[in-house]
Amino acid sequence: MNTREKLLTLLKKAEGTWVSGDDLARKVALTRSAVWKHVCRLREQGCAIESSPRKGYLLTQRPDRLVADEIREALETRNFGKREVVCLERTESTNTSARSLALRGAPEGTLVVAETQTQGRGRKGRSWYSPMRDGVYVSIVLRPRLLLNQAGRIPILASLALAETFIGLGISDVSIKWPNDVLLRGRKVAGILTEVGAEMDSVDYMIIGVGINVNTPKFPRSLQGSATSLFMESGSRFFRSMILAQYLTRLEKDYSLYRKGVTGSVLARWKDLAGVMGRRVSVEAAGRNSQGVVEDLDEDGALIVRSRGGGRVRVCSGDIRFLDVHDRGRSGKGGG
Amino acid sequence: MNTREKLLTLLKKAEGTWVSGDDLARKVALTRSAVWKHVCRLREQGCAIESSPRKGYLLTQRPDRLVADEIREALETRNFGKREVVCLERTESTNTSARSLALRGAPEGTLVVAETQTQGRGRKGRSWYSPMRDGVYVSIVLRPRLLLNQAGRIPILASLALAETFIGLGISDVSIKWPNDVLLRGRKVAGILTEVGAEMDSVDYMIIGVGINVNTPKFPRSLQGSATSLFMESGSRFFRSMILAQYLTRLEKDYSLYRKGVTGSVLARWKDLAGVMGRRVSVEAAGRNSQGVVEDLDEDGALIVRSRGGGRVRVCSGDIRFLDVHDRGRSGKGGG
């Protein structure tokens, strides 16, 4: 948890009573003026915090709305979300909305955010549970200069940025499940749906859609074994605009590196967080099943699986199931 | 030239006068009743041919319009063009129109045909010269069950179907230039623009757009060295609906085989027609240049190039330039 999150937690704990600036400063080990700066920042992000020279600070309202101005202000990006930000109360699917924009020429960095999705989509025609105001449902338009067969690189960046965002919030036991789910203690907390529009020679646009289960208090029975939320794992409610901002900031940073050809650090960090490296898996792809030990992830996002016979298979897409017993990374099938 | 084309040529040569059924039958070495059947077929395809028991046949009008009923009638397909056929007098680009339909759920086999394109597109942002009523400008919606990295298979089918259509018309010196141009005596007579909409796991739709220079009498100066038309090469004007029908029939046949996993014959025929096999080429792809001898085409449509050092490079996309001197298959850069 960073300082600003800590301050917010302290104010929240006071449950509508005033907290003195001295108290806050002591507890976060900062000066009173530094506390003041953080409070200003929290206000920018949508918190109603009263201040009084004598009484200190009072959290009167902690709205958690995803509106364009708040998102833009919370962002520390250069491009992502700095131009077109479309915030919708409800939409069929943020990916579908973002695709329409992309086809009409929307520039890289265009965002579509919704408070709920009526037909939230996951991979392979699965649905994504999108309860009103509980999660972050966002899609971003990218226009990478990639060949079509290099498109698999992008979901790698997206899952890494998500996982590192959660780690940055102080959440433990975060792992990535190839190709692009993020798990907390083996349960799915976020998923990614990447769509591509391309000619054979070059990618025209990519849409990275992300669903993050943030403050979801409970899942429908069918998802209870496989899905979780940041709230359920940590006991804290989170500002969704802050999470969105952190995710986009991380994503943009790695995306810029990747465009410059700096892939080593991204892949290394991804592998560190991936629950799959070195594990024995069964891969279901294009109707074929293969088994083996995961040996590597290549820079195009394909999993390199060594079969028992010693041969290597390059798996570009599909679902994996773990065959070995392991304390982390349950199969996490189904989804939030 | 097949029998029907021969009959049409004979009627055309008569320049508005009657030709006896006996004459026609002798010249095409068929019975009078077989001639009659062909005439009925030509009528179905839009030719106005009068018939009289005493005088024989008279070609009064030879319209060459691409209208839905005529196209549907000319087709010998099971699916392609049998459902939705959209015929437009002019459109920005048939691919763009077909994509809109695909995104709204148009089924496999949906066709978009236009008499002219105002912004006809070629590969890599190039334009496609689309003079009114001179060419076939058509896009078909496919929904193959492919992984994204298998999408390269489809243009192989499309270029093969085009080349074999021209050969079937009796045209000589047809070759395929990888990835997907069709050349006559080294000049581009047809080109293919394939677009994909996909998730990382599976192709949602593919649009195969084709431009065929059929009756184009002359090209603008900038294209004169590189483009040609069926008319310019053969001296004959062709029915565009017939060419379209033959192309779609061939394409559908090979596509069905391919879906069943029968790839050998398609690849073998492609390689036979490809001007690139065994030739020394320079490949420009993703800003990198590599040189070598073309050794093979793999089933995903990638060219296998062996470099001088002996290493093999798999080229999925790009432009090739021939480095050796060869009587067939000039570079054919630019295009109609």
XYZ file of C-alpha atoms in Angstrom:
672
model
C 0.000 0.000 0.000
C 1.468 3.368 -0.943
C 1.330 6.481 1.226
C -1.781 7.831 -0.368
C -3.625 4.562 0.119
C -2.446 4.513 3.748
C -3.735 8.022 4.369
C -7.058 7.087 2.888
C -7.284 4.022 5.085
C -6.577 6.094 8.202
C -9.248 8.612 7.250
C -11.669 5.810 6.530
C -11.002 4.147 9.866
C -11.923 7.390 11.625
C -15.453 6.751 10.399
C -16.634 10.287 9.808
C -14.660 11.937 12.621
C -11.824 14.415 12.264
C -8.197 13.238 12.282
C -5.500 15.770 13.093
C -2.791 16.521 10.573
C -0.185 15.681 13.225
C -1.649 12.232 13.776
C -1.708 11.472 10.082
C 1.817 12.801 9.567
C 3.176 10.650 12.372
C 1.459 7.498 11.168
C 2.732 7.779 7.610
C 6.099 9.197 8.649
C 5.817 12.379 6.624
C 5.688 16.099 7.299
C 2.322 17.836 7.700
C 2.864 19.647 4.436
C 3.531 16.383 2.632
C 0.284 15.036 4.082
C -1.461 18.135 2.768
C -0.132 17.499 -0.723
C -1.376 13.929 -0.667
C -4.791 15.078 0.510
C -4.955 17.499 -2.410
C -4.145 14.637 -4.727
C -6.842 12.448 -3.179
C -9.332 15.242 -3.694
C -8.331 15.393 -7.345
C -9.060 11.712 -7.518
C -12.583 12.227 -6.310
C -12.424 11.991 -2.502
C -14.389 14.603 -0.595
C -12.017 15.483 2.251
C -12.737 18.504 4.412
C -9.823 20.250 6.081
C -9.640 22.645 8.960
C -6.480 24.275 10.399
C -7.582 23.315 13.933
C -9.372 20.011 13.506
C -7.372 18.354 10.720
C -9.040 16.247 8.051
C -12.451 14.672 7.625
C -13.376 12.169 4.934
C -16.966 13.034 4.135
C -17.463 11.139 0.951
C -15.436 8.683 -0.964
C -17.017 8.486 -4.358
C -15.774 5.771 -6.590
C -16.922 6.773 -9.963
C -15.135 6.251 -13.212
C -15.582 9.588 -14.932
C -13.321 10.974 -17.606
C -11.941 13.953 -15.698
C -11.034 11.891 -12.657
C -9.404 9.219 -14.730
C -7.423 11.737 -16.741
C -6.257 13.459 -13.565
C -5.235 10.231 -11.890
C -3.186 9.135 -14.883
C 0.539 9.544 -14.942
C 0.793 8.581 -18.571
C 1.965 10.481 -21.610
C -0.523 9.131 -24.088
C -2.812 6.378 -22.751
C -6.091 7.945 -21.695
C -4.836 11.439 -22.370
C -6.887 11.985 -25.486
C -10.185 10.257 -25.969
C -11.716 8.792 -22.790
C -15.220 7.424 -23.157
C -16.952 6.680 -19.853
C -20.193 4.806 -20.044
C -22.639 3.884 -17.331
C -23.314 0.629 -19.095
C -22.312 -0.895 -22.381
C -22.591 -4.249 -24.026
C -18.836 -4.739 -23.878
C -16.074 -2.141 -23.623
C -14.129 -4.103 -26.247
C -16.970 -3.816 -28.728
C -17.255 -0.073 -28.086
C -13.500 0.400 -28.387
C -13.424 -1.569 -31.621
C -16.054 0.705 -33.147
C -13.903 3.680 -32.219
C -10.768 2.031 -33.584
C -12.481 1.314 -36.887
C -13.431 4.972 -37.103
C -9.791 5.923 -36.664
C -9.482 6.483 -32.893
C -5.835 7.091 -31.992
C -3.642 4.921 -29.834
C -4.426 5.407 -26.178
C -8.181 5.856 -26.587
C -9.994 4.433 -23.551
C -13.463 3.046 -23.064
C -14.557 2.536 -19.467
C -17.920 1.304 -18.228
C -19.518 0.950 -14.795
C -21.052 -2.306 -15.936
C -21.125 -4.489 -19.029
C -24.334 -6.129 -20.120
C -22.502 -8.703 -22.217
C -18.986 -8.620 -20.806
C -16.837 -10.997 -22.815
C -14.005 -13.291 -21.837
C -11.838 -15.429 -24.051
C -13.363 -17.973 -26.411
C -16.893 -16.709 -26.169
C -17.003 -16.975 -22.388
C -18.735 -14.219 -20.482
C -17.168 -11.850 -17.976
C -19.131 -11.160 -14.804
C -19.332 -7.364 -14.628
C -21.356 -6.197 -11.610
C -22.200 -2.481 -11.484
C -19.449 -0.293 -10.013
C -17.634 -3.258 -8.449
C -14.976 -3.721 -11.074
C -12.829 -1.979 -13.617
C -14.025 -2.767 -17.135
C -11.803 -0.958 -19.547
C -10.577 -1.294 -23.109
C -7.722 0.564 -24.689
C -6.980 1.055 -28.363
C -3.409 0.358 -29.410
C -1.830 0.736 -32.807
C 1.402 -1.176 -32.561
C 3.637 -1.572 -35.584
C 3.644 -5.332 -35.603
C 3.249 -8.107 -38.090
C 0.133 -10.144 -37.502
C 2.115 -13.057 -36.078
C 3.750 -10.755 -33.532
C 0.434 -9.672 -32.026
C 0.806 -12.221 -29.217
C 3.362 -9.936 -27.604
C 0.775 -7.468 -26.456
C -1.226 -9.613 -23.992
C 2.076 -10.402 -22.258
C 2.476 -6.712 -21.497
C -1.101 -6.386 -20.341
C -0.987 -9.294 -17.898
C 2.340 -8.134 -16.519
C 1.050 -4.598 -15.945
C -2.008 -5.961 -14.144
C -0.049 -8.311 -11.902
C 2.454 -5.607 -10.996
C -0.360 -3.173 -10.245
C -1.774 -5.591 -7.684
C 1.660 -6.190 -6.185
C 2.097 -2.417 -5.977
C -1.101 -2.249 -3.911
C 0.539 -4.520 -1.350
C -1.415 -7.606 -2.365
C 0.414 -10.892 -2.006
C 0.360 -14.168 -3.872
C -0.186 -12.670 -7.301
C 0.500 -14.861 -10.276
C -0.061 -14.813 -14.018
C -1.735 -17.727 -15.694
C -0.795 -18.058 -19.333
C -1.970 -16.725 -21.620
C -3.492 -13.826 -19.795
C -5.285 -14.283 -16.522
C -4.095 -12.803 -13.269
C -4.667 -14.880 -10.173
C -4.641 -14.162 -6.441
C -3.971 -17.303 -4.458
C -4.874 -19.288 -7.520
C -8.187 -17.577 -8.187
C -8.882 -15.315 -11.105
C -8.941 -11.639 -10.128
C -8.521 -10.189 -13.607
C -8.695 -11.283 -17.203
C -7.703 -9.873 -20.523
C -9.403 -10.113 -23.869
C -7.254 -8.942 -26.744
C -8.742 -8.333 -30.147
C -6.930 -7.574 -33.357
C -7.838 -5.941 -36.604
C -5.198 -6.526 -39.213
C -4.138 -7.039 -42.740
C -1.823 -9.972 -43.271
C 1.154 -7.626 -43.338
C 0.463 -5.457 -40.383
C -1.706 -4.920 -37.364
C -4.143 -2.062 -37.841
C -5.405 -1.890 -34.265
C -5.447 -3.937 -31.119
C -7.971 -3.664 -28.326
C -6.843 -4.711 -24.899
C -9.884 -5.263 -22.778
C -9.420 -5.825 -19.090
C -11.827 -6.864 -16.395
C -10.609 -6.458 -12.820
C -12.668 -7.734 -9.913
C -12.005 -4.870 -7.499
C -14.640 -4.419 -4.819
C -16.858 -7.363 -5.727
C -18.103 -8.681 -2.373
C -19.276 -12.061 -3.602
C -19.520 -14.061 -6.806
C -22.372 -16.119 -8.193
C -22.170 -19.739 -7.119
C -20.790 -20.931 -10.457
C -17.738 -18.689 -10.095
C -17.120 -19.052 -6.383
C -14.419 -21.674 -6.727
C -12.509 -19.902 -9.443
C -12.940 -16.142 -9.071
C -11.942 -13.632 -6.441
C -11.692 -9.867 -6.002
C -9.119 -7.517 -4.510
C -11.645 -6.772 -1.769
C -12.214 -10.422 -0.932
C -8.492 -11.124 -0.719
C -7.408 -8.016 1.171
C -10.475 -6.947 3.114
C -10.041 -3.420 1.704
C -12.091 -1.572 -0.823
C -10.042 0.124 -3.523
C -10.485 3.223 -5.621
C -11.077 1.911 -9.083
C -9.796 5.047 -10.797
C -6.537 4.669 -8.898
C -6.168 1.055 -9.949
C -6.993 1.941 -13.515
C -4.436 4.735 -13.454
C -1.710 2.517 -12.059
C -2.407 -0.217 -14.548
C -2.327 2.166 -17.503
C 0.837 3.833 -16.265
C 2.629 0.512 -16.014
C 1.255 -0.720 -19.303
C 2.319 2.398 -21.153
C 5.817 2.229 -19.731
C 6.412 -1.371 -20.777
C 4.696 -0.823 -24.100
C 7.116 2.018 -24.887
C 10.059 -0.187 -23.974
C 8.697 -2.981 -26.096
C 8.289 -0.700 -29.081
C 11.924 0.214 -28.721
C 12.816 -3.473 -28.777
C 13.621 -3.775 -25.072
C 12.005 -7.113 -24.406
C 14.354 -8.844 -21.954
C 13.174 -7.186 -18.766
C 9.505 -7.590 -19.641
C 9.858 -11.295 -20.376
C 11.971 -11.884 -17.267
C 9.422 -10.172 -15.021
C 6.579 -12.021 -16.698
C 8.286 -15.370 -16.155
C 8.930 -14.514 -12.517
C 5.230 -13.960 -11.983
C 3.933 -16.717 -14.168
C 2.755 -19.725 -12.275
C 3.526 -21.894 -15.274
C 7.288 -21.932 -15.662
C 8.773 -25.373 -15.111
C 5.408 -26.945 -14.487
C 3.885 -29.979 -16.123
C 0.859 -28.967 -18.120
C -1.697 -30.226 -20.528
C -2.374 -27.795 -23.363
C -5.636 -27.767 -25.252
C -5.296 -25.819 -28.480
C -7.128 -26.047 -31.782
C -8.649 -29.361 -30.798
C -5.260 -30.949 -30.074
C -3.972 -31.885 -26.679
C -0.301 -31.961 -25.793
C 1.465 -32.503 -22.502
C 4.846 -31.480 -21.266
C 6.885 -29.201 -19.071
C 6.772 -25.463 -19.664
C 10.278 -24.415 -20.545
C 10.033 -20.870 -21.741
C 7.939 -18.016 -23.057
C 9.139 -16.544 -26.318
C 8.961 -12.891 -27.220
C 5.874 -13.413 -29.334
C 3.998 -14.654 -26.284
C 4.108 -18.348 -27.191
C 4.722 -20.957 -24.538
C 7.531 -23.408 -25.226
C 6.538 -26.819 -23.915
C 8.960 -29.755 -23.891
C 7.211 -33.068 -24.255
C 8.267 -36.263 -22.548
C 9.912 -37.453 -25.754
C 12.119 -34.378 -25.676
C 10.463 -32.524 -28.553
C 9.505 -28.887 -28.167
C 6.066 -27.528 -28.992
C 5.411 -23.837 -29.467
C 1.942 -23.059 -28.115
C 0.518 -19.779 -29.362
C -2.946 -20.087 -27.972
C -5.146 -22.340 -25.930
C -5.926 -23.315 -22.385
C -3.547 -24.962 -19.982
C -4.272 -27.305 -17.129
C -1.704 -28.149 -14.501
C -0.838 -31.819 -14.172
C 1.525 -31.534 -11.226
C 0.519 -30.692 -7.679
C 1.734 -27.298 -6.617
C 0.851 -24.901 -3.809
C 0.359 -21.921 -6.067
C -1.676 -21.327 -9.152
C -4.716 -23.547 -9.093
C -6.249 -24.074 -12.468
C -8.371 -20.937 -12.115
C -10.693 -22.079 -14.856
C -13.925 -20.253 -15.495
C -13.518 -16.695 -14.366
C -14.678 -13.554 -12.763
C -11.254 -20.595 -73.627
C -14.103 -22.947 -72.740
C -16.959 -23.851 -75.031
C -19.276 -21.212 -73.689
C -16.676 -18.487 -74.180
C -16.043 -19.775 -77.707
C -19.746 -19.631 -78.528
C -19.933 -16.122 -77.224
C -16.949 -15.099 -79.309
C -18.534 -16.544 -82.438
C -21.790 -14.707 -81.782
C -19.870 -11.526 -81.112
C -17.888 -11.823 -84.328
C -21.166 -11.980 -86.250
C -21.665 -8.371 -85.234
C -25.419 -8.260 -84.881
C -26.250 -10.773 -87.608
C -27.809 -14.213 -87.205
C -25.616 -17.293 -86.921
C -27.143 -20.678 -87.667
C -27.210 -23.362 -85.022
C -25.488 -25.717 -87.457
C -22.618 -23.306 -87.940
C -22.140 -22.866 -84.247
C -22.368 -26.592 -83.570
C -19.736 -27.371 -86.188
C -17.341 -24.713 -84.975
C -17.422 -25.846 -81.371
C -17.707 -29.543 -82.253
C -20.954 -30.131 -80.377
C -24.499 -31.165 -81.212
C -27.122 -28.510 -81.877
C -28.888 -29.399 -78.673
C -25.672 -28.959 -76.686
C -25.279 -25.534 -78.275
C -28.821 -24.729 -77.226
C -28.019 -25.636 -73.616
C -24.967 -23.399 -73.618
C -27.009 -20.556 -75.056
C -29.539 -20.975 -72.240
C -26.702 -20.784 -69.761
C -25.319 -17.641 -71.381
C -28.752 -16.080 -71.133
C -28.843 -16.891 -67.458
C -25.548 -15.097 -67.161
C -26.968 -11.942 -68.608
C -26.502 -12.231 -72.367
C -29.446 -11.227 -74.492
C -29.445 -13.879 -77.243
C -32.404 -14.192 -79.552
C -33.138 -17.554 -81.106
C -35.170 -18.588 -84.106
C -35.706 -22.133 -85.418
C -34.926 -20.976 -88.938
C -32.328 -18.232 -88.480
C -30.344 -19.548 -85.536
C -28.969 -17.217 -82.891
C -28.462 -13.465 -82.565
C -26.533 -11.716 -79.860
C -28.451 -8.509 -79.325
C -26.942 -7.332 -76.134
C -24.078 -8.447 -74.026
C -24.495 -6.655 -70.782
C -21.672 -7.022 -68.345
C -23.194 -5.988 -65.122
C -22.471 -7.382 -61.705
C -25.925 -7.725 -60.223
C -26.870 -10.112 -57.453
C -29.246 -12.347 -59.425
C -26.794 -12.854 -62.271
C -23.954 -13.588 -59.916
C -26.006 -16.052 -57.918
C -27.115 -17.814 -61.079
C -23.617 -18.051 -62.470
C -22.242 -19.545 -59.267
C -21.649 -23.237 -58.955
C -20.962 -23.006 -55.245
C -22.730 -24.441 -52.241
C -22.248 -21.522 -49.913
C -20.105 -18.699 -51.268
C -22.369 -16.015 -52.637
C -25.476 -18.111 -52.104
C -26.798 -16.086 -49.213
C -26.039 -12.404 -48.877
C -24.761 -10.762 -52.070
C -24.397 -7.007 -51.906
C -23.874 -5.352 -55.284
C -22.932 -1.712 -55.249
C -22.498 0.719 -58.099
C -19.662 2.363 -56.205
C -18.200 1.991 -52.754
C -15.160 3.258 -50.952
C -13.704 -0.243 -50.768
C -15.457 -3.589 -50.957
C -13.271 -4.803 -48.085
C -14.470 -1.992 -45.857
C -18.104 -2.743 -46.720
C -17.605 -6.473 -46.144
C -15.931 -5.815 -42.810
C -18.931 -3.808 -41.640
C -21.166 -6.711 -42.564
C -18.860 -9.220 -40.850
C -18.882 -7.171 -37.663
C -22.666 -7.225 -37.744
C -22.585 -11.000 -37.949
C -22.754 -11.679 -41.702
C -22.305 -15.387 -42.359
C -19.496 -17.063 -44.211
C -19.868 -16.658 -47.929
C -21.316 -13.141 -47.837
C -20.199 -11.214 -50.922
C -19.716 -7.534 -51.602
C -19.229 -6.567 -55.229
C -18.835 -3.086 -56.664
C -18.653 -1.676 -60.173
C -16.005 0.757 -58.984
C -14.163 1.585 -55.778
C -13.498 5.190 -54.849
C -10.716 4.233 -52.463
C -9.768 0.750 -53.587
C -7.072 -0.553 -51.296
C -4.069 -2.734 -51.895
C -1.605 -4.129 -49.409
C 0.264 -1.847 -47.034
C -1.863 1.212 -47.606
C -1.345 1.130 -51.371
C -4.293 1.973 -53.587
C -5.970 -0.309 -56.101
C -6.899 1.186 -59.447
C -10.593 0.376 -59.866
C -12.011 1.814 -63.094
C -15.791 1.626 -63.489
C -17.054 -1.685 -64.874
C -13.612 -2.730 -66.131
C -12.671 -5.013 -63.268
C -13.980 -7.386 -60.666
C -13.818 -5.815 -57.217
C -15.157 -8.291 -54.736
C -14.799 -9.155 -51.074
C -15.950 -12.311 -49.395
C -16.534 -12.907 -45.710
C -15.003 -16.102 -44.329
C -15.225 -17.501 -40.855
C -12.503 -20.128 -40.727
C -11.795 -21.987 -37.520
C -8.173 -20.972 -37.297
C -5.800 -19.708 -34.690
C -4.617 -16.205 -35.402
C -1.180 -17.427 -36.476
C -2.757 -19.763 -39.034
C -4.560 -16.956 -40.836
C -1.791 -16.812 -43.449
C -3.182 -19.974 -44.990
C -6.150 -18.222 -46.493
C -4.431 -15.877 -48.972
C -2.672 -18.946 -50.395
C -6.048 -20.362 -51.348
C -7.210 -17.085 -52.794
C -4.187 -16.557 -55.025
C -4.335 -20.163 -56.218
C -8.035 -19.885 -57.095
C -7.374 -16.701 -59.049
C -4.441 -18.096 -60.973
C -6.301 -21.280 -61.852
C -9.326 -19.264 -62.960
C -7.151 -17.425 -65.480
C -5.568 -20.657 -66.657
C -9.074 -22.093 -67.042
C -9.911 -19.188 -69.369
C -7.098 -20.305 -71.626
C -4.732 -17.545 -70.638
C -1.067 -18.457 -70.656
C 1.933 -17.415 -68.623
C 0.076 -17.077 -65.327
C 2.145 -16.976 -62.172
C 1.653 -16.219 -58.498
C 3.897 -13.723 -56.795
C 4.169 -14.300 -53.083
C 2.413 -13.418 -50.986
C -0.648 -12.819 -53.112
C -0.415 -11.179 -56.457
C -1.271 -12.924 -59.672
C 0.812 -12.015 -62.687
C 0.429 -12.457 -66.428
C 3.781 -12.392 -68.190
C 5.202 -10.796 -65.084
C 2.650 -8.018 -64.811
C 0.059 -7.789 -62.077
C -3.420 -8.759 -63.275
C -4.976 -9.340 -59.856
C -4.243 -8.657 -56.236
C -5.593 -9.787 -52.925
C -6.072 -7.880 -49.717
C -6.857 -10.096 -46.758
C -8.109 -8.605 -43.513
C -8.608 -10.353 -40.230
C -10.683 -9.712 -37.161
C -9.634 -11.943 -34.314
C -9.153 -12.619 -30.690
C -5.764 -14.017 -29.798
C -7.263 -17.505 -29.648
C -9.291 -17.597 -32.784
C -10.122 -15.839 -35.980
C -13.533 -14.214 -35.874
C -13.753 -13.278 -39.543
C -11.539 -12.889 -42.542
C -12.243 -10.708 -45.538
C -10.671 -11.724 -48.808
C -10.759 -8.772 -51.112
C -9.829 -9.300 -54.720
C -9.249 -6.877 -57.534
C -9.042 -8.364 -61.017
C -8.130 -6.244 -64.004
C -10.522 -7.777 -66.521
C -11.425 -5.528 -69.422
C -9.261 -2.550 -68.511
C -8.061 -1.212 -71.872
C -5.192 0.900 -70.549
C -3.594 1.856 -67.256
C -2.459 5.227 -66.000
C 1.158 5.953 -66.831
C 2.380 5.133 -63.312
C 1.068 1.564 -63.580
C 1.881 0.857 -67.213
C 5.070 -1.020 -66.488
C 3.654 -3.186 -63.746
C -0.054 -3.787 -64.375
C -1.985 -5.569 -67.057
C -5.510 -6.843 -67.696
C -6.993 -10.022 -69.116
C -8.155 -7.966 -72.089
C -4.710 -6.502 -72.738
C -3.070 -9.900 -72.622
C -5.639 -11.878 -74.596
C -7.306 -9.339 -76.830
C -10.707 -10.596 -75.602
C -13.203 -8.963 -73.347
C -14.502 -11.224 -70.603
C -17.754 -11.478 -68.740
C -16.932 -10.358 -65.253
C -19.731 -12.345 -63.635
C -18.349 -15.487 -65.244
C -14.855 -14.806 -63.958
C -16.224 -14.044 -60.528
C -18.238 -17.264 -60.546
C -15.272 -19.373 -61.601
C -13.024 -17.814 -58.998
C -15.530 -18.361 -56.199
C -16.219 -21.923 -57.281
C -12.514 -22.778 -57.193
C -11.958 -20.925 -53.961
C -14.815 -22.662 -52.210
C -13.624 -26.070 -53.342
C -10.087 -25.617 -52.044
C -11.334 -23.908 -48.902
C -13.486 -26.946 -48.089
C -10.519 -29.240 -48.625
C -8.345 -27.050 -46.469
C -10.880 -27.072 -43.667
C -10.753 -30.835 -43.789
C -6.984 -30.691 -43.427
C -6.185 -31.605 -47.023
C -3.340 -29.212 -47.636
C -0.896 -31.176 -49.789
C -2.559 -30.704 -53.153
C -3.224 -27.008 -52.552
C 0.378 -26.321 -51.590
C 1.726 -28.372 -54.481
C -0.416 -26.517 -57.024
C 0.495 -23.187 -55.464
C 4.196 -23.958 -55.679
C 3.836 -25.042 -59.302
C 2.361 -21.678 -60.165
C 4.504 -19.543 -57.937
C 7.227 -17.740 -59.762
C 9.293 -17.705 -56.597
C 10.267 -21.304 -55.917
C 14.011 -21.841 -56.170
C 14.699 -18.228 -56.984
C 17.092 -15.862 -55.313
C 15.176 -13.100 -53.605
C 15.567 -10.170 -51.331
C 12.840 -9.963 -48.705
C 11.840 -6.721 -47.079
C 9.807 -7.398 -43.947
C 9.303 -5.388 -40.776
C 12.163 -3.082 -41.690
C 14.622 -5.972 -42.072
C 16.123 -7.164 -45.292
C 17.206 -10.717 -45.883
C 18.431 -12.479 -48.991
C 18.430 -16.086 -50.008
C 16.917 -18.776 -52.166
C 13.230 -19.630 -51.782
C 13.079 -23.227 -50.701
C 9.512 -23.857 -49.704
C 6.134 -22.513 -48.714
C 4.782 -23.851 -45.452
C 1.156 -24.596 -44.769
C 0.686 -21.344 -42.884
C 1.631 -19.418 -45.982
C 5.141 -18.487 -44.888
C 7.995 -18.544 -47.344
C 11.047 -20.551 -46.308
C 14.165 -18.790 -47.501
C 17.622 -20.331 -47.167
C 20.322 -17.744 -46.768
C 23.803 -18.017 -48.218
C 25.146 -19.084 -44.827
C 22.746 -22.030 -44.892
C 20.329 -20.750 -42.242
C 16.621 -20.817 -42.913
C 14.358 -17.819 -42.444
C 10.594 -18.144 -42.234
C 9.050 -15.090 -43.876
C 5.425 -14.519 -42.928
C 4.906 -11.194 -44.570
C 6.678 -8.607 -46.641
C 7.686 -7.808 -50.178
C 10.059 -9.804 -52.293
C 12.326 -8.659 -55.057
C 13.989 -11.079 -57.439
C 17.766 -10.961 -57.519
C 18.336 -13.488 -60.276
C 17.529 -12.999 -63.943
C 14.659 -15.151 -65.096
C 12.384 -15.130 -68.113
C 9.183 -15.302 -66.121
C 7.857 -13.301 -63.216
C 9.208 -9.791 -63.404
C 9.095 -7.973 -60.087
C 5.577 -6.715 -60.774
C 5.883 -3.994 -58.166
C 3.190 -1.371 -57.854
C 0.051 -2.773 -59.368
C -3.309 -2.351 -60.909
